[in-house]
Coordinates of C-alpha atoms in Angstrom, one line a residue:
X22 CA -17.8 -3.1 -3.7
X23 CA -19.0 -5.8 -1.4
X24 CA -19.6 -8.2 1.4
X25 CA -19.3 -11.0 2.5
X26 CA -16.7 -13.4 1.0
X27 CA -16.8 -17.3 0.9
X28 CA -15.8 -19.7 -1.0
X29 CA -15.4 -23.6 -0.3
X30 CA -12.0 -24.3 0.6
X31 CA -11.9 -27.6 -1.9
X32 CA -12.0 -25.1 -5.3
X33 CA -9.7 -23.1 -3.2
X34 CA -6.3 -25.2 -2.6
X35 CA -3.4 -25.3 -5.5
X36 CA -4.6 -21.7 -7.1
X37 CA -3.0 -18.2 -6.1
X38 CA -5.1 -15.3 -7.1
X39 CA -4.5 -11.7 -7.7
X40 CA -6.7 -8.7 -8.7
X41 CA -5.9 -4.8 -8.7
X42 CA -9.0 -2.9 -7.5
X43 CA -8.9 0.6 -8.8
X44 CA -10.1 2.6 -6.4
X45 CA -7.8 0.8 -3.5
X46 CA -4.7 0.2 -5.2
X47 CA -3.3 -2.9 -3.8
X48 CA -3.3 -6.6 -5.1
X49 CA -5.4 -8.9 -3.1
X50 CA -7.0 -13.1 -2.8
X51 CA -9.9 -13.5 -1.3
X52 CA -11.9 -16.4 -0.2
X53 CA -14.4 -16.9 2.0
X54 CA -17.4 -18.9 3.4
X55 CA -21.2 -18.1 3.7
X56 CA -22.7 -17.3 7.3
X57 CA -25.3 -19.7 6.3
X58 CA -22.9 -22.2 5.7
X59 CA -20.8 -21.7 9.1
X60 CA -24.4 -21.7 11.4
X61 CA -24.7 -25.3 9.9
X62 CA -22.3 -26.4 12.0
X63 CA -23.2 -30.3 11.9
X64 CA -23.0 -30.3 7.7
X65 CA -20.5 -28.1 7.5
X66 CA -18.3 -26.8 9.9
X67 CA -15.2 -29.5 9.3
X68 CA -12.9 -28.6 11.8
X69 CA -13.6 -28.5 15.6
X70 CA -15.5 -31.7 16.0
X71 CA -13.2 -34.4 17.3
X72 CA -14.8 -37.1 15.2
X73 CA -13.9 -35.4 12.1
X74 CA -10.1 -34.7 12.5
X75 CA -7.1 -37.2 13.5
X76 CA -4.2 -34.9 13.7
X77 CA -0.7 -36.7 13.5
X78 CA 1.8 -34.6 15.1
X79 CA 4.7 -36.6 14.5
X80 CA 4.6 -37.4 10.8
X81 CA 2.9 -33.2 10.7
X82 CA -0.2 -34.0 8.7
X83 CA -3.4 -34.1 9.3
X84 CA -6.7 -36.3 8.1
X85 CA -9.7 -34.6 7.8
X86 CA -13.0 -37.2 7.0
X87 CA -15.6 -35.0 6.0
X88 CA -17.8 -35.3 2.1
X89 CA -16.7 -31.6 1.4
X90 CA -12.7 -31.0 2.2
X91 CA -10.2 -33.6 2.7
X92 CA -6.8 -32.1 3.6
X93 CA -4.6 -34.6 3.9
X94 CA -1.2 -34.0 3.2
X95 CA -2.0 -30.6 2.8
X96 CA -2.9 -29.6 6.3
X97 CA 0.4 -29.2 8.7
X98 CA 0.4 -28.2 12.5
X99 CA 2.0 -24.6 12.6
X100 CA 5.2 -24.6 14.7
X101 CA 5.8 -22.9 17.9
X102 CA 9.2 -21.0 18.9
X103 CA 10.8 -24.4 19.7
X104 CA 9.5 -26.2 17.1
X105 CA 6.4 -28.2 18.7
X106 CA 3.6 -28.9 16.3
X107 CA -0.4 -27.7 17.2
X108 CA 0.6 -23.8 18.1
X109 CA -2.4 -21.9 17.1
X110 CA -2.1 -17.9 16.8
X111 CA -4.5 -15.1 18.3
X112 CA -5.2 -13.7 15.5
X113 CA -6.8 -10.7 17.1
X114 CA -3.4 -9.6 19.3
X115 CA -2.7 -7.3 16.6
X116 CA -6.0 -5.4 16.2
X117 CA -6.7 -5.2 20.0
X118 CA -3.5 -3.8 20.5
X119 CA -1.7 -1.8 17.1
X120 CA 1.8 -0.7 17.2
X121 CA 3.3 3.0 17.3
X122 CA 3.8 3.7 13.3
X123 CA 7.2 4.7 13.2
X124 CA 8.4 7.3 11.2
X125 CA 11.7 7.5 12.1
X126 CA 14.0 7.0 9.2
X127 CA 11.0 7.6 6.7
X128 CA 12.4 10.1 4.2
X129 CA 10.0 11.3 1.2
X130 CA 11.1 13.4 -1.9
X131 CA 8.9 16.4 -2.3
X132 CA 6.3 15.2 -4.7
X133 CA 8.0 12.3 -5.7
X134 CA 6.0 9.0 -7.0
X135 CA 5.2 7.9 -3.7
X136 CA 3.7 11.3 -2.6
X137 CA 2.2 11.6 -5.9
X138 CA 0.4 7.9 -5.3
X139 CA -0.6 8.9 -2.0
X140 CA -1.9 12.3 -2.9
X141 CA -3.6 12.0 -6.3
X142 CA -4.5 8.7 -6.9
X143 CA -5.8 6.9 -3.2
X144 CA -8.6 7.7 -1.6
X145 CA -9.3 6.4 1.6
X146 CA -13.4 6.8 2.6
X147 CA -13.0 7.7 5.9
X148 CA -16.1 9.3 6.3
X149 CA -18.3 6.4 4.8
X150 CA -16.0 4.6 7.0
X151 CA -16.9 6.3 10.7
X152 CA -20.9 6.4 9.1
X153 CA -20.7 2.9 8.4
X154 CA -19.3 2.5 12.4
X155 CA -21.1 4.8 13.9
X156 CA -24.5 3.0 12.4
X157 CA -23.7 0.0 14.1
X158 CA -22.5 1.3 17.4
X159 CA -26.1 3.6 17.5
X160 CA -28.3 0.4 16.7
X161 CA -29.6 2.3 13.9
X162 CA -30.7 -1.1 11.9
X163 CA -27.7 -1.7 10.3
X164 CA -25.4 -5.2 10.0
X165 CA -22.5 -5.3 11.7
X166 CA -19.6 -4.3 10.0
X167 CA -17.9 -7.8 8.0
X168 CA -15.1 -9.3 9.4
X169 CA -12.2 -9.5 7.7
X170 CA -9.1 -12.5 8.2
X171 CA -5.8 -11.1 6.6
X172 CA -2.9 -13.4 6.3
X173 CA 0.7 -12.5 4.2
X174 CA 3.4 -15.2 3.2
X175 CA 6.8 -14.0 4.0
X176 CA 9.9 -15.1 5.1
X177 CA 12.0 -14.3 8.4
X178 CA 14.8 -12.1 6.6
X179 CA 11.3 -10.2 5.6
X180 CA 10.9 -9.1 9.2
X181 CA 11.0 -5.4 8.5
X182 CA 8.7 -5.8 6.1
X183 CA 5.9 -8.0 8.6
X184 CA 6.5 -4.8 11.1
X185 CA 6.0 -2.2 8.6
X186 CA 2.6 -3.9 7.7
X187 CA 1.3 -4.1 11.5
X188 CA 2.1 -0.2 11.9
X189 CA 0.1 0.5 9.2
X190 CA -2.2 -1.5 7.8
X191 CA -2.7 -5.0 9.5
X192 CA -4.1 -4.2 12.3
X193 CA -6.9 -2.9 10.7
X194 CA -8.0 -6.2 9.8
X195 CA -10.2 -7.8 12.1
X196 CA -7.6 -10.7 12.9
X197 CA -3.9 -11.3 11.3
X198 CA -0.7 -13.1 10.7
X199 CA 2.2 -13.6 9.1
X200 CA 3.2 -16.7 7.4
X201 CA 6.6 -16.7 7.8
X202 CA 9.7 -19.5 8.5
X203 CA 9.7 -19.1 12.1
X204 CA 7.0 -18.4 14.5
X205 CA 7.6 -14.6 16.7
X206 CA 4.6 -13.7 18.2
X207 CA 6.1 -10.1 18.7
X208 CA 5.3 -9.3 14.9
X209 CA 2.4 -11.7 14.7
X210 CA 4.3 -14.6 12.0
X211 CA 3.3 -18.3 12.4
X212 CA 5.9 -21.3 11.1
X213 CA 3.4 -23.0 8.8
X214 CA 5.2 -26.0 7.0
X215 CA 4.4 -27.1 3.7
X216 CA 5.3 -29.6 0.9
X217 CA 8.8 -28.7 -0.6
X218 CA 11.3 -26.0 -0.6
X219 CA 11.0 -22.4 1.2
X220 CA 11.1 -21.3 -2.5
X221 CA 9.4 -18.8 -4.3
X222 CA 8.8 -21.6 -7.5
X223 CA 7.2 -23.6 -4.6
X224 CA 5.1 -20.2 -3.6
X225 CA 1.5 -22.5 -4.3
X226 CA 2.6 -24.7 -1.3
X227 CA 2.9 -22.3 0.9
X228 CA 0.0 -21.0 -0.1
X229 CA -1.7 -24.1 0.0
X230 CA -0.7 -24.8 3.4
X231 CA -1.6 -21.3 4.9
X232 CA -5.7 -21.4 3.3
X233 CA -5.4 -25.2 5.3
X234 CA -4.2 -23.8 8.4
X235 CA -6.7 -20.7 8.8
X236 CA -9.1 -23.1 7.3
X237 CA -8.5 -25.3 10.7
X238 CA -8.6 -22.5 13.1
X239 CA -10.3 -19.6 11.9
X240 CA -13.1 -20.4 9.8
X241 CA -16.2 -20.3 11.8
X242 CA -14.8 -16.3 13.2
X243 CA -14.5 -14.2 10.1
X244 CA -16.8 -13.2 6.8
X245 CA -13.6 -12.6 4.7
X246 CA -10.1 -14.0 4.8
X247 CA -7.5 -11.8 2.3
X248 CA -4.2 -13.2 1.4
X249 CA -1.1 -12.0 -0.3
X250 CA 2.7 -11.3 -0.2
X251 CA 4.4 -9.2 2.1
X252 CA 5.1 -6.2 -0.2
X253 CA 1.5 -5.2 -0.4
X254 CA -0.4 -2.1 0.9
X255 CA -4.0 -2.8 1.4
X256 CA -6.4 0.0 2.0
X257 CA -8.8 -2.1 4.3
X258 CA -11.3 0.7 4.9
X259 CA -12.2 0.8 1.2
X260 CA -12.0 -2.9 1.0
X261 CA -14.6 -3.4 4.0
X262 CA -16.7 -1.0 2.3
X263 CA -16.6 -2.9 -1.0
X264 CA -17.6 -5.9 0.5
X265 CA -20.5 -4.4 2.6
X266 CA -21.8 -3.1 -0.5
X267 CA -25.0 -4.0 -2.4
X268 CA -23.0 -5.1 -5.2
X269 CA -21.3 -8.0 -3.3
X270 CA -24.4 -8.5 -1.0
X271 CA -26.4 -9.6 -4.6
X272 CA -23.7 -10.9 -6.1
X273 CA -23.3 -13.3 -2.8
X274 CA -27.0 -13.8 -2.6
X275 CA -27.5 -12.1 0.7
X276 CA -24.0 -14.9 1.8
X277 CA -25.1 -17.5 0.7
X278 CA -23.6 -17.7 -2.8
X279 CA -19.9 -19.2 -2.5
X280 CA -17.4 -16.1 -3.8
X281 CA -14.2 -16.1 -4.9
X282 CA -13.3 -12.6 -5.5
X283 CA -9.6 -12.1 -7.3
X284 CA -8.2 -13.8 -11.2
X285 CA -6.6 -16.7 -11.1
X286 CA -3.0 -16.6 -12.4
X287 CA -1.6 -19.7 -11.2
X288 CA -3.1 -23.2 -10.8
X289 CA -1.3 -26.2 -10.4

């Protein structure tokens, strides 16, 4: 399916989007920006320049003056362990270093529905996969591989859930966090406040606040940014595939063309 995924964050805030790909099996968002759009830095790269962004960490907004996005009162500080405003995540602790899977406690019914899901109707493309690597690492012409951002919105009392999804598959993502209501950097979640109640009525302000945050920090590092909840299971091999396909590639105009890949379900 294809590559690279952008999308201007302004169309992007207040709408939650979902989409079941068929030959992966999970639910997914995606947004992203064009490469060409990130290398013109002086246009439109919004959040590193100090001229552009007045950040108020007492009141925990932030002002952004720039003629394509203006977050305020959208965009809040993330919270460190004690509660002070700025704290920004590495993002790529969790790929450069993946967690044991633990299958302790995992029990499976002989050819029950999960084995039946995981045996007759996903398909992980492994050996497109290690072609598609072993291209890049050889220099044989190709584009390096896209780069893909995932985040999940979750809540503390989720935590088995956030480190069931490192084991397996978060940390095949290029970078990663959870959005959660504390910040643990042991299982990757980030306190990212938002506009009302913890609530799952009140999900599109999380949301919200989650595309503003990695919209702050991580824009100008990744090709694709994925978001959804924390009961998921994405199969990123055949996602990174599906964006590195031709099909994307025209569809994005080489990157260039603004995507939005997902159905919008919810918009406020």
């Amino acid at each position: 399916m294809a590559r690279r995924l952008r999308q201007a964050i302004h169309g992007v805030f207040g709408l939650l989007s979902m989409v079941w790909l068929c030959t992966t099996i999970y639910l997914f968002t995606s947004v992203t920006l064009p490469t060409s759009s990130r290398e013109n830095s002086s246009k439109k790269k919004i959040l590193s320049d100090d001229e552009s962004r007045k950040q108020d960490t007492s009141s925990g907004e932030t002002t952004i003056v720039n003629n394509q996005v203006n977050l305020t009162g959208i965009y809040f500080p993330a919270l460190d362990e004690n509660g002070n405003p700025g704290y920004v995540h590495n993002a790529t602790t969790l790929h450069n270093n993946p967690p044991v899977f633990d299958t302790s406690g995992i029990q499976c019914g002989l050819n029950d529905a999960t084995m039946q899901l995981l045996t007759q109707r996903v398909y992980v493309d492994l050996a497109a996969h290690e072609r598609a690597n072993k291209l890049v690492l050889e220099g044989g012409g190709g584009k390096p591989r896209a780069k893909i951002f995932c985040h999940i919105y979750t809540t503390q009392k989720q935590r088995p859930r956030i480190q069931s999804i490192r084991e397996t598959w978060g940390n095949r993502c290029d970078g990663f966090h959870a959005a959660s209501t504390i910040t643990d950097r042991s299982i990757d979640s980030v306190h990212i406040p938002h506009e009302g109640m913890e609530a799952y009525n009140n999900m599109w302000q999380k949301v919200r606040a989650m595309w503003s945050y990695v919209y702050v920090n991580y824009f100008d590092s990744y090709d694709w940014f994925h978001i959804g909840g924390d009961d998921m299971y994405v199969l990123v091999e055949n996602l990174r595939l599906y964006l590195e396909s031709e099909e994307i590639v025209t569809a994005s105009n080489g990157g260039d063309q603004p995507l939005l890949l997902g159905q919008i379900f919810y918009q406020h």
